[in-house]
Amino acid sequence: MSDLLERLRERGWRVTAQRRVVAEVLDGDHVHLTADQVHTRAALRLPEISRATVYNTLGELVALGEVAEVSTDGRAKRYDPNAHRPHQHLVCSGCGAIRDVRPLGDPLDRLPADQRYGFTVSGAVVTYRGLCPSCV
Amino acid sequence: MSDLLERLRERGWRVTAQRRVVAEVLDGDHVHLTADQVHTRAALRLPEISRATVYNTLGELVALGEVAEVSTDGRAKRYDPNAHRPHQHLVCSGCGAIRDVRPLGDPLDRLPADQRYGFTVSGAVVTYRGLCPSCV
DNA sequence: ATCCTACGATGGACGCAGTCCAGGTCAAGA
DNA sequence: TCTTGACCTGGACTGCGTCCATCGTAGGAT
């Protein structure tokens, strides 16, 4: 994630304090923050940062393929910095905890031609559900 | 779907004009309407029906297992009357069209123990994405 | 080191999806 | 037919996200 700002600068991104702080907040493994959580954490380091800027920056990072957007429930979208390694998600129905997981094989293999209705199928998103150890 | 009202009556549901109309609107295959679409169509038959009632009725049908809630994008939830046969969804990235599909095997088989993080995994939701014939 | 300016940040208004509530209505059993 | 508790209504309200006019500043040019 530390090279992220360099990569983006090379792509013509203007590096501002706000963008740097948002990128820093998103650093780590199994990180799946809502925009609001990103804003709260970013504001600890840069109190004047606005919600609009957080939304704009997250949107740009998603468009650039550096961050993935995840919507596991009908609630707020979550932002996942682990966008370079393809993976799926395992969500706890009790507390909402999310883990990145890598299932075996390609889910596309499981969809036979007669179930494709003439679509050109390009991808599959899998969300596993269950209870985490703390939620029994 | 025609026995639905009978089944629910036996379960203590009071059958009202509003509930009947919502159930009728949801009848069919590959039906994935938003709450708002259900309200619009229901209002053609019963003009005074309120949004709140549509939301309440949809919520009850979901709780009773008669209708499935589907959220394919970050937008409005969709309601799928095909809740008795397990299936997944294929969504067109162009126009948003949705088909019910039945992939081979059980997606849970593809998640090895070392990727379960101690969770008790109970289910998986798969959303295939692609372009439908009309969207090339 | 300083200037310029186009790109970025701000915050407040706005919109959509969904929930809540107090009061009026009615399905269905007695 | 009467009664009553479950149901419906409409409007206010919340959460999440977007839009926009205006102000600020990163970074190339000098």
mmCIF file of C-alpha atoms (C1' of nucleotides) in Angstrom:
data_model
loop_
_atom_site.group_PDB
_atom_site.id
_atom_site.type_symbol
_atom_site.label_atom_id
_atom_site.label_comp_id
_atom_site.label_asym_id
_atom_site.label_seq_id
_atom_site.Cartn_x
_atom_site.Cartn_y
_atom_site.Cartn_z
ATOM 1 C CA MET A 1 0.000 0.000 0.000
ATOM 2 C CA SER A 2 2.996 2.296 0.514
ATOM 3 C CA ASP A 3 3.771 2.312 -3.219
ATOM 4 C CA LEU A 4 0.167 3.132 -3.900
ATOM 5 C CA LEU A 5 0.638 6.888 -3.786
ATOM 6 C CA GLU A 6 3.667 6.612 -6.099
ATOM 7 C CA ARG A 7 1.735 4.469 -8.572
ATOM 8 C CA LEU A 8 -1.118 6.927 -8.571
ATOM 9 C CA ARG A 9 1.154 9.957 -8.897
ATOM 10 C CA GLU A 10 2.600 8.352 -12.021
ATOM 11 C CA ARG A 11 -0.918 8.021 -13.343
ATOM 12 C CA GLY A 12 -1.431 11.765 -12.994
ATOM 13 C CA TRP A 13 -3.026 11.769 -9.565
ATOM 14 C CA ARG A 14 -2.402 14.906 -7.537
ATOM 15 C CA VAL A 15 -1.303 13.742 -4.096
ATOM 16 C CA THR A 16 -3.033 15.747 -1.378
ATOM 17 C CA ALA A 17 -3.052 15.382 2.392
ATOM 18 C CA GLN A 18 -6.655 14.139 2.195
ATOM 19 C CA ARG A 19 -5.888 11.423 -0.335
ATOM 20 C CA ARG A 20 -2.824 10.300 1.569
ATOM 21 C CA VAL A 21 -4.808 9.985 4.803
ATOM 22 C CA VAL A 22 -7.592 7.980 3.124
ATOM 23 C CA ALA A 23 -5.004 5.624 1.611
ATOM 24 C CA GLU A 24 -3.324 5.203 5.013
ATOM 25 C CA VAL A 25 -6.601 4.407 6.746
ATOM 26 C CA LEU A 26 -7.292 1.649 4.211
ATOM 27 C CA ASP A 27 -3.940 -0.054 4.734
ATOM 28 C CA GLY A 28 -3.935 -3.619 6.104
ATOM 29 C CA ASP A 29 -5.341 -7.121 5.693
ATOM 30 C CA HIS A 30 -9.005 -8.054 6.098
ATOM 31 C CA VAL A 31 -9.871 -4.356 6.179
ATOM 32 C CA HIS A 32 -13.481 -3.691 5.137
ATOM 33 C CA LEU A 33 -14.460 -0.239 6.336
ATOM 34 C CA THR A 34 -17.572 1.707 5.435
ATOM 35 C CA ALA A 35 -17.147 5.184 3.959
ATOM 36 C CA ASP A 36 -18.267 6.581 7.281
ATOM 37 C CA GLN A 37 -15.660 4.599 9.200
ATOM 38 C CA VAL A 38 -13.005 5.763 6.761
ATOM 39 C CA HIS A 39 -14.146 9.323 7.332
ATOM 40 C CA THR A 40 -14.071 8.979 11.128
ATOM 41 C CA ARG A 41 -10.573 7.486 11.113
ATOM 42 C CA ALA A 42 -9.271 9.934 8.556
ATOM 43 C CA ALA A 43 -10.618 12.814 10.654
ATOM 44 C CA LEU A 44 -8.473 11.682 13.584
ATOM 45 C CA ARG A 45 -5.434 12.619 11.535
ATOM 46 C CA LEU A 46 -6.912 15.432 9.477
ATOM 47 C CA PRO A 47 -9.885 16.897 11.353
ATOM 48 C CA GLU A 48 -11.142 19.147 8.544
ATOM 49 C CA ILE A 49 -11.533 16.386 5.960
ATOM 50 C CA SER A 50 -15.054 16.344 4.520
ATOM 51 C CA ARG A 51 -17.359 13.442 3.826
ATOM 52 C CA ALA A 52 -17.577 14.416 0.165
ATOM 53 C CA THR A 53 -13.821 14.139 -0.212
ATOM 54 C CA VAL A 54 -13.789 10.696 1.359
ATOM 55 C CA TYR A 55 -16.523 9.543 -1.030
ATOM 56 C CA ASN A 56 -14.725 11.090 -4.001
ATOM 57 C CA THR A 57 -11.392 9.527 -3.086
ATOM 58 C CA LEU A 58 -12.887 6.102 -2.446
ATOM 59 C CA GLY A 59 -14.697 6.302 -5.778
ATOM 60 C CA GLU A 60 -11.474 7.160 -7.569
ATOM 61 C CA LEU A 61 -9.543 4.360 -5.891
ATOM 62 C CA VAL A 62 -12.252 1.933 -6.957
ATOM 63 C CA ALA A 63 -12.247 3.257 -10.536
ATOM 64 C CA LEU A 64 -8.467 2.870 -10.642
ATOM 65 C CA GLY A 65 -8.724 -0.717 -9.452
ATOM 66 C CA GLU A 66 -6.786 -0.104 -6.251
ATOM 67 C CA VAL A 67 -9.683 -0.742 -3.883
ATOM 68 C CA ALA A 68 -12.681 -3.060 -4.204
ATOM 69 C CA GLU A 69 -16.236 -2.157 -3.283
ATOM 70 C CA VAL A 70 -18.048 -4.804 -1.267
ATOM 71 C CA SER A 71 -21.754 -4.815 -0.411
ATOM 72 C CA THR A 72 -22.499 -7.794 1.784
ATOM 73 C CA ASP A 73 -25.742 -6.594 3.331
ATOM 74 C CA GLY A 74 -28.211 -4.032 2.106
ATOM 75 C CA ARG A 75 -26.440 -1.428 4.241
ATOM 76 C CA ALA A 76 -23.407 0.751 3.603
ATOM 77 C CA LYS A 77 -20.832 -0.374 1.058
ATOM 78 C CA ARG A 78 -17.448 -1.452 2.374
ATOM 79 C CA TYR A 79 -14.041 -0.732 0.893
ATOM 80 C CA ASP A 80 -11.416 -3.451 0.597
ATOM 81 C CA PRO A 81 -7.795 -2.515 -0.166
ATOM 82 C CA ASN A 82 -6.995 -6.131 -1.095
ATOM 83 C CA ALA A 83 -7.980 -5.543 -4.723
ATOM 84 C CA HIS A 84 -4.963 -7.000 -6.505
ATOM 85 C CA ARG A 85 -5.502 -10.599 -5.356
ATOM 86 C CA PRO A 86 -8.844 -12.010 -6.455
ATOM 87 C CA HIS A 87 -10.817 -13.293 -3.486
ATOM 88 C CA GLN A 88 -14.296 -13.735 -2.043
ATOM 89 C CA HIS A 89 -15.792 -12.924 1.363
ATOM 90 C CA LEU A 90 -16.944 -14.831 4.417
ATOM 91 C CA VAL A 91 -19.395 -12.846 6.540
ATOM 92 C CA CYS A 92 -20.550 -13.527 10.102
ATOM 93 C CA SER A 93 -24.344 -13.337 10.306
ATOM 94 C CA GLY A 94 -24.024 -12.494 13.991
ATOM 95 C CA CYS A 95 -21.614 -9.578 14.232
ATOM 96 C CA GLY A 96 -20.927 -8.741 10.588
ATOM 97 C CA ALA A 97 -17.221 -9.585 10.726
ATOM 98 C CA ILE A 98 -15.724 -10.140 7.271
ATOM 99 C CA ARG A 99 -12.769 -12.297 6.208
ATOM 100 C CA ASP A 100 -11.152 -12.459 2.799
ATOM 101 C CA VAL A 101 -11.225 -16.043 1.514
ATOM 102 C CA ARG A 102 -9.883 -17.854 -1.538
ATOM 103 C CA PRO A 103 -12.161 -20.732 -2.586
ATOM 104 C CA LEU A 104 -10.831 -23.507 -4.806
ATOM 105 C CA GLY A 105 -11.392 -23.401 -8.555
ATOM 106 C CA ASP A 106 -13.275 -20.850 -10.603
ATOM 107 C CA PRO A 107 -16.985 -20.372 -9.844
ATOM 108 C CA LEU A 108 -17.601 -19.738 -13.554
ATOM 109 C CA ASP A 109 -16.824 -23.412 -14.275
ATOM 110 C CA ARG A 110 -19.930 -24.333 -12.309
ATOM 111 C CA LEU A 111 -22.339 -22.477 -14.578
ATOM 112 C CA PRO A 112 -23.312 -24.717 -17.526
ATOM 113 C CA ALA A 113 -24.108 -23.249 -20.946
ATOM 114 C CA ASP A 114 -27.826 -23.952 -20.644
ATOM 115 C CA GLN A 115 -27.870 -21.776 -17.521
ATOM 116 C CA ARG A 116 -26.236 -18.796 -19.203
ATOM 117 C CA TYR A 117 -29.247 -17.624 -21.218
ATOM 118 C CA GLY A 118 -26.988 -16.301 -23.979
ATOM 119 C CA PHE A 119 -25.121 -14.002 -21.603
ATOM 120 C CA THR A 120 -21.396 -13.380 -21.985
ATOM 121 C CA VAL A 121 -20.500 -14.239 -18.410
ATOM 122 C CA SER A 122 -17.415 -12.470 -17.116
ATOM 123 C CA GLY A 123 -17.231 -12.950 -13.387
ATOM 124 C CA ALA A 124 -18.776 -14.214 -10.194
ATOM 125 C CA VAL A 125 -18.986 -12.807 -6.696
ATOM 126 C CA VAL A 126 -19.382 -15.322 -3.878
ATOM 127 C CA THR A 127 -20.418 -14.392 -0.349
ATOM 128 C CA TYR A 128 -20.190 -17.158 2.226
ATOM 129 C CA ARG A 129 -22.291 -16.760 5.380
ATOM 130 C CA GLY A 130 -21.921 -18.313 8.775
ATOM 131 C CA LEU A 131 -21.099 -17.625 12.407
ATOM 132 C CA CYS A 132 -17.661 -16.593 13.573
ATOM 133 C CA PRO A 133 -16.050 -18.270 16.629
ATOM 134 C CA SER A 134 -17.137 -15.422 18.959
ATOM 135 C CA CYS A 135 -20.767 -15.674 17.821
ATOM 136 C CA VAL A 136 -20.814 -19.479 18.416
ATOM 137 C CA MET B 1 -48.135 -18.880 -5.953
ATOM 138 C CA SER B 2 -51.903 -19.321 -5.936
ATOM 139 C CA ASP B 3 -51.770 -21.608 -2.888
ATOM 140 C CA LEU B 4 -49.603 -19.034 -1.157
ATOM 141 C CA LEU B 5 -52.499 -17.139 0.371
ATOM 142 C CA GLU B 6 -54.042 -20.389 1.599
ATOM 143 C CA ARG B 7 -50.772 -21.501 3.142
ATOM 144 C CA LEU B 8 -50.355 -18.195 4.881
ATOM 145 C CA ARG B 9 -53.958 -18.120 6.091
ATOM 146 C CA GLU B 10 -53.329 -21.463 7.737
ATOM 147 C CA ARG B 11 -50.345 -19.940 9.430
ATOM 148 C CA GLY B 12 -52.560 -17.264 10.989
ATOM 149 C CA TRP B 13 -52.070 -14.573 8.394
ATOM 150 C CA ARG B 14 -55.003 -12.235 7.974
ATOM 151 C CA VAL B 15 -55.664 -12.037 4.237
ATOM 152 C CA THR B 16 -56.324 -8.444 3.179
ATOM 153 C CA ALA B 17 -56.770 -6.856 -0.214
ATOM 154 C CA GLN B 18 -53.323 -5.247 0.128
ATOM 155 C CA ARG B 19 -51.548 -8.513 0.869
ATOM 156 C CA ARG B 20 -53.362 -10.314 -1.929
ATOM 157 C CA VAL B 21 -52.354 -7.651 -4.447
ATOM 158 C CA VAL B 22 -48.696 -7.731 -3.371
ATOM 159 C CA ALA B 23 -48.674 -11.518 -3.699
ATOM 160 C CA GLU B 24 -50.250 -11.296 -7.153
ATOM 161 C CA VAL B 25 -47.709 -8.746 -8.359
ATOM 162 C CA LEU B 26 -44.871 -11.054 -7.334
ATOM 163 C CA ASP B 27 -46.219 -14.028 -9.257
ATOM 164 C CA GLY B 28 -44.106 -15.422 -12.105
ATOM 165 C CA ASP B 29 -40.671 -16.699 -13.099
ATOM 166 C CA HIS B 30 -37.501 -14.596 -13.144
ATOM 167 C CA VAL B 31 -39.386 -11.843 -11.306
ATOM 168 C CA HIS B 32 -37.057 -9.518 -9.375
ATOM 169 C CA LEU B 33 -38.913 -6.318 -8.590
ATOM 170 C CA THR B 34 -37.826 -3.545 -6.249
ATOM 171 C CA ALA B 35 -40.157 -2.529 -3.433
ATOM 172 C CA ASP B 36 -40.972 0.582 -5.396
ATOM 173 C CA GLN B 37 -41.861 -1.397 -8.516
ATOM 174 C CA VAL B 38 -44.070 -3.655 -6.430
ATOM 175 C CA HIS B 39 -45.773 -0.576 -5.028
ATOM 176 C CA THR B 40 -46.328 0.948 -8.462
ATOM 177 C CA ARG B 41 -47.816 -2.256 -9.867
ATOM 178 C CA ALA B 42 -49.893 -2.925 -6.794
ATOM 179 C CA ALA B 43 -51.279 0.613 -6.976
ATOM 180 C CA LEU B 44 -52.633 -0.099 -10.469
ATOM 181 C CA ARG B 45 -55.021 -2.566 -8.883
ATOM 182 C CA LEU B 46 -55.455 -0.904 -5.491
ATOM 183 C CA PRO B 47 -54.681 2.799 -5.821
ATOM 184 C CA GLU B 48 -54.731 3.628 -2.106
ATOM 185 C CA ILE B 49 -52.102 1.077 -1.093
ATOM 186 C CA SER B 50 -49.285 2.739 0.846
ATOM 187 C CA ARG B 51 -45.562 2.278 0.564
ATOM 188 C CA ALA B 52 -45.353 1.282 4.212
ATOM 189 C CA THR B 53 -47.759 -1.587 3.645
ATOM 190 C CA VAL B 54 -45.768 -2.840 0.675
ATOM 191 C CA TYR B 55 -42.578 -2.786 2.748
ATOM 192 C CA ASN B 56 -44.316 -4.517 5.665
ATOM 193 C CA THR B 57 -45.830 -7.207 3.469
ATOM 194 C CA LEU B 58 -42.581 -7.883 1.626
ATOM 195 C CA GLY B 59 -40.760 -8.125 4.963
ATOM 196 C CA GLU B 60 -43.309 -10.640 6.244
ATOM 197 C CA LEU B 61 -43.131 -12.753 3.082
ATOM 198 C CA VAL B 62 -39.349 -12.827 3.426
ATOM 199 C CA ALA B 63 -39.534 -13.755 7.127
ATOM 200 C CA LEU B 64 -41.961 -16.567 6.254
ATOM 201 C CA GLY B 65 -39.584 -17.880 3.602
ATOM 202 C CA GLU B 66 -42.026 -17.323 0.751
ATOM 203 C CA VAL B 67 -39.976 -14.627 -0.997
ATOM 204 C CA ALA B 68 -36.206 -14.101 -1.193
ATOM 205 C CA GLU B 69 -34.477 -10.775 -0.835
ATOM 206 C CA VAL B 70 -31.799 -10.112 -3.445
ATOM 207 C CA SER B 71 -29.319 -7.244 -3.445
ATOM 208 C CA THR B 72 -27.227 -7.407 -6.594
ATOM 209 C CA ASP B 73 -26.015 -3.825 -6.678
ATOM 210 C CA GLY B 74 -25.734 -1.283 -3.918
ATOM 211 C CA ARG B 75 -29.165 0.039 -4.885
ATOM 212 C CA ALA B 76 -32.662 -1.043 -3.923
ATOM 213 C CA LYS B 77 -33.258 -4.631 -2.801
ATOM 214 C CA ARG B 78 -35.195 -6.885 -5.130
ATOM 215 C CA TYR B 79 -37.825 -9.455 -4.228
ATOM 216 C CA ASP B 80 -37.795 -12.914 -5.771
ATOM 217 C CA PRO B 81 -40.856 -15.168 -5.409
ATOM 218 C CA ASN B 82 -38.804 -18.217 -6.467
ATOM 219 C CA ALA B 83 -37.795 -18.925 -2.855
ATOM 220 C CA HIS B 84 -38.611 -22.631 -2.641
ATOM 221 C CA ARG B 85 -36.016 -23.779 -5.180
ATOM 222 C CA PRO B 86 -32.455 -22.835 -4.225
ATOM 223 C CA HIS B 87 -30.782 -20.856 -6.975
ATOM 224 C CA GLN B 88 -28.298 -18.091 -7.728
ATOM 225 C CA HIS B 89 -28.456 -15.037 -9.993
ATOM 226 C CA LEU B 90 -26.962 -13.919 -13.271
ATOM 227 C CA VAL B 91 -26.994 -10.148 -13.689
ATOM 228 C CA CYS B 92 -26.409 -8.112 -16.852
ATOM 229 C CA SER B 93 -23.891 -5.343 -16.189
ATOM 230 C CA GLY B 94 -25.419 -3.362 -19.034
ATOM 231 C CA CYS B 95 -29.144 -3.214 -18.376
ATOM 232 C CA GLY B 96 -29.455 -4.877 -14.974
ATOM 233 C CA ALA B 97 -31.561 -7.794 -16.219
ATOM 234 C CA ILE B 98 -31.567 -10.719 -13.783
ATOM 235 C CA ARG B 99 -31.994 -14.439 -14.483
ATOM 236 C CA ASP B 100 -32.348 -17.220 -11.929
ATOM 237 C CA VAL B 101 -29.626 -19.833 -12.484
ATOM 238 C CA ARG B 102 -28.750 -23.193 -10.965
ATOM 239 C CA PRO B 103 -24.980 -23.781 -10.941
ATOM 240 C CA LEU B 104 -23.599 -27.297 -10.570
ATOM 241 C CA GLY B 105 -22.536 -28.579 -7.160
ATOM 242 C CA ASP B 106 -22.503 -26.801 -3.838
ATOM 243 C CA PRO B 107 -20.341 -23.674 -3.530
ATOM 244 C CA LEU B 108 -19.587 -24.617 0.093
ATOM 245 C CA ASP B 109 -17.514 -27.578 -1.156
ATOM 246 C CA ARG B 110 -15.092 -25.107 -2.658
ATOM 247 C CA LEU B 111 -14.176 -23.455 0.650
ATOM 248 C CA PRO B 112 -11.382 -25.456 2.340
ATOM 249 C CA ALA B 113 -11.129 -25.649 6.133
ATOM 250 C CA ASP B 114 -8.074 -23.400 6.295
ATOM 251 C CA GLN B 115 -10.130 -20.682 4.607
ATOM 252 C CA ARG B 116 -12.982 -20.857 7.119
ATOM 253 C CA TYR B 117 -11.238 -19.092 10.013
ATOM 254 C CA GLY B 118 -13.161 -21.142 12.564
ATOM 255 C CA PHE B 119 -16.523 -19.979 11.208
ATOM 256 C CA THR B 120 -19.511 -22.326 11.080
ATOM 257 C CA VAL B 121 -20.284 -21.755 7.420
ATOM 258 C CA SER B 122 -23.927 -22.237 6.526
ATOM 259 C CA GLY B 123 -24.476 -20.917 3.036
ATOM 260 C CA ALA B 124 -23.164 -19.113 -0.009
ATOM 261 C CA VAL B 125 -24.675 -16.551 -2.335
ATOM 262 C CA VAL B 126 -23.254 -16.406 -5.852
ATOM 263 C CA THR B 127 -23.847 -13.540 -8.261
ATOM 264 C CA TYR B 128 -22.653 -14.078 -11.817
ATOM 265 C CA ARG B 129 -22.051 -10.971 -13.922
ATOM 266 C CA GLY B 130 -21.947 -10.540 -17.648
ATOM 267 C CA LEU B 131 -23.694 -9.010 -20.620
ATOM 268 C CA CYS B 132 -27.059 -10.203 -21.841
ATOM 269 C CA PRO B 133 -27.685 -10.824 -25.577
ATOM 270 C CA SER B 134 -29.302 -7.378 -26.046
ATOM 271 C CA CYS B 135 -26.342 -5.592 -24.466
ATOM 272 C CA VAL B 136 -23.842 -7.464 -26.712
ATOM 273 C "C1'" DA C 1 11.771 30.825 -4.525
ATOM 274 C "C1'" DT C 2 7.501 32.559 -6.430
ATOM 275 C "C1'" DC C 3 3.600 32.628 -9.396
ATOM 276 C "C1'" DC C 4 -0.425 30.488 -11.851
ATOM 277 C "C1'" DT C 5 -4.045 27.742 -12.646
ATOM 278 C "C1'" DA C 6 -6.455 23.675 -13.181
ATOM 279 C "C1'" DC C 7 -7.480 20.106 -10.208
ATOM 280 C "C1'" DG C 8 -9.054 19.045 -5.675
ATOM 281 C "C1'" DA C 9 -11.535 20.063 -1.127
ATOM 282 C "C1'" DT C 10 -15.398 21.918 1.343
ATOM 283 C "C1'" DG C 11 -20.005 21.787 3.417
ATOM 284 C "C1'" DG C 12 -24.562 22.246 2.828
ATOM 285 C "C1'" DA C 13 -28.537 21.015 0.106
ATOM 286 C "C1'" DC C 14 -30.542 17.320 -2.057
ATOM 287 C "C1'" DG C 15 -32.388 12.470 -3.350
ATOM 288 C "C1'" DC C 16 -33.360 7.688 -2.785
ATOM 289 C "C1'" DA C 17 -34.370 3.580 -0.029
ATOM 290 C "C1'" DG C 18 -36.211 2.212 3.904
ATOM 291 C "C1'" DT C 19 -38.258 2.646 8.864
ATOM 292 C "C1'" DC C 20 -41.299 4.394 12.424
ATOM 293 C "C1'" DC C 21 -45.459 5.956 14.511
ATOM 294 C "C1'" DA C 22 -50.186 7.633 15.979
ATOM 295 C "C1'" DG C 23 -54.460 7.137 14.567
ATOM 296 C "C1'" DG C 24 -58.108 5.222 11.593
ATOM 297 C "C1'" DT C 25 -59.926 0.727 9.354
ATOM 298 C "C1'" DC C 26 -61.466 -3.887 8.698
ATOM 299 C "C1'" DA C 27 -61.091 -9.439 8.522
ATOM 300 C "C1'" DA C 28 -62.788 -13.002 10.709
ATOM 301 C "C1'" DG C 29 -64.262 -15.421 14.857
ATOM 302 C "C1'" DA C 30 -68.165 -15.347 18.381
ATOM 303 C "C1'" DT D 1 -74.183 -8.504 13.480
ATOM 304 C "C1'" DC D 2 -70.812 -7.217 16.762
ATOM 305 C "C1'" DT D 3 -66.257 -6.897 18.566
ATOM 306 C "C1'" DT D 4 -61.572 -6.578 18.622
ATOM 307 C "C1'" DG D 5 -56.946 -6.909 17.725
ATOM 308 C "C1'" DA D 6 -54.398 -7.168 13.704
ATOM 309 C "C1'" DC D 7 -53.695 -4.299 9.763
ATOM 310 C "C1'" DC D 8 -53.322 -0.001 6.840
ATOM 311 C "C1'" DT D 9 -52.252 4.853 6.114
ATOM 312 C "C1'" DG D 10 -49.585 9.014 5.283
ATOM 313 C "C1'" DG D 11 -46.238 11.708 6.776
ATOM 314 C "C1'" DA D 12 -42.116 12.471 9.377
ATOM 315 C "C1'" DC D 13 -37.694 10.710 9.934
ATOM 316 C "C1'" DT D 14 -32.979 8.275 9.309
ATOM 317 C "C1'" DG D 15 -28.983 6.455 6.805
ATOM 318 C "C1'" DC D 16 -26.258 6.381 2.893
ATOM 319 C "C1'" DG D 17 -24.753 8.588 -0.876
ATOM 320 C "C1'" DT D 18 -24.489 12.475 -4.621
ATOM 321 C "C1'" DC D 19 -24.320 17.205 -6.370
ATOM 322 C "C1'" DC D 20 -22.763 21.809 -6.708
ATOM 323 C "C1'" DA D 21 -20.918 26.578 -6.104
ATOM 324 C "C1'" DT D 22 -17.101 28.305 -4.091
ATOM 325 C "C1'" DC D 23 -12.594 28.313 -2.045
ATOM 326 C "C1'" DG D 24 -7.888 26.325 -1.612
ATOM 327 C "C1'" DT D 25 -3.600 24.333 -3.138
ATOM 328 C "C1'" DA D 26 -0.144 20.896 -5.636
ATOM 329 C "C1'" DG D 27 3.065 21.098 -8.643
ATOM 330 C "C1'" DG D 28 4.696 22.696 -13.274
ATOM 331 C "C1'" DA D 29 6.464 27.050 -15.290
ATOM 332 C "C1'" DT D 30 9.380 31.016 -14.697
#
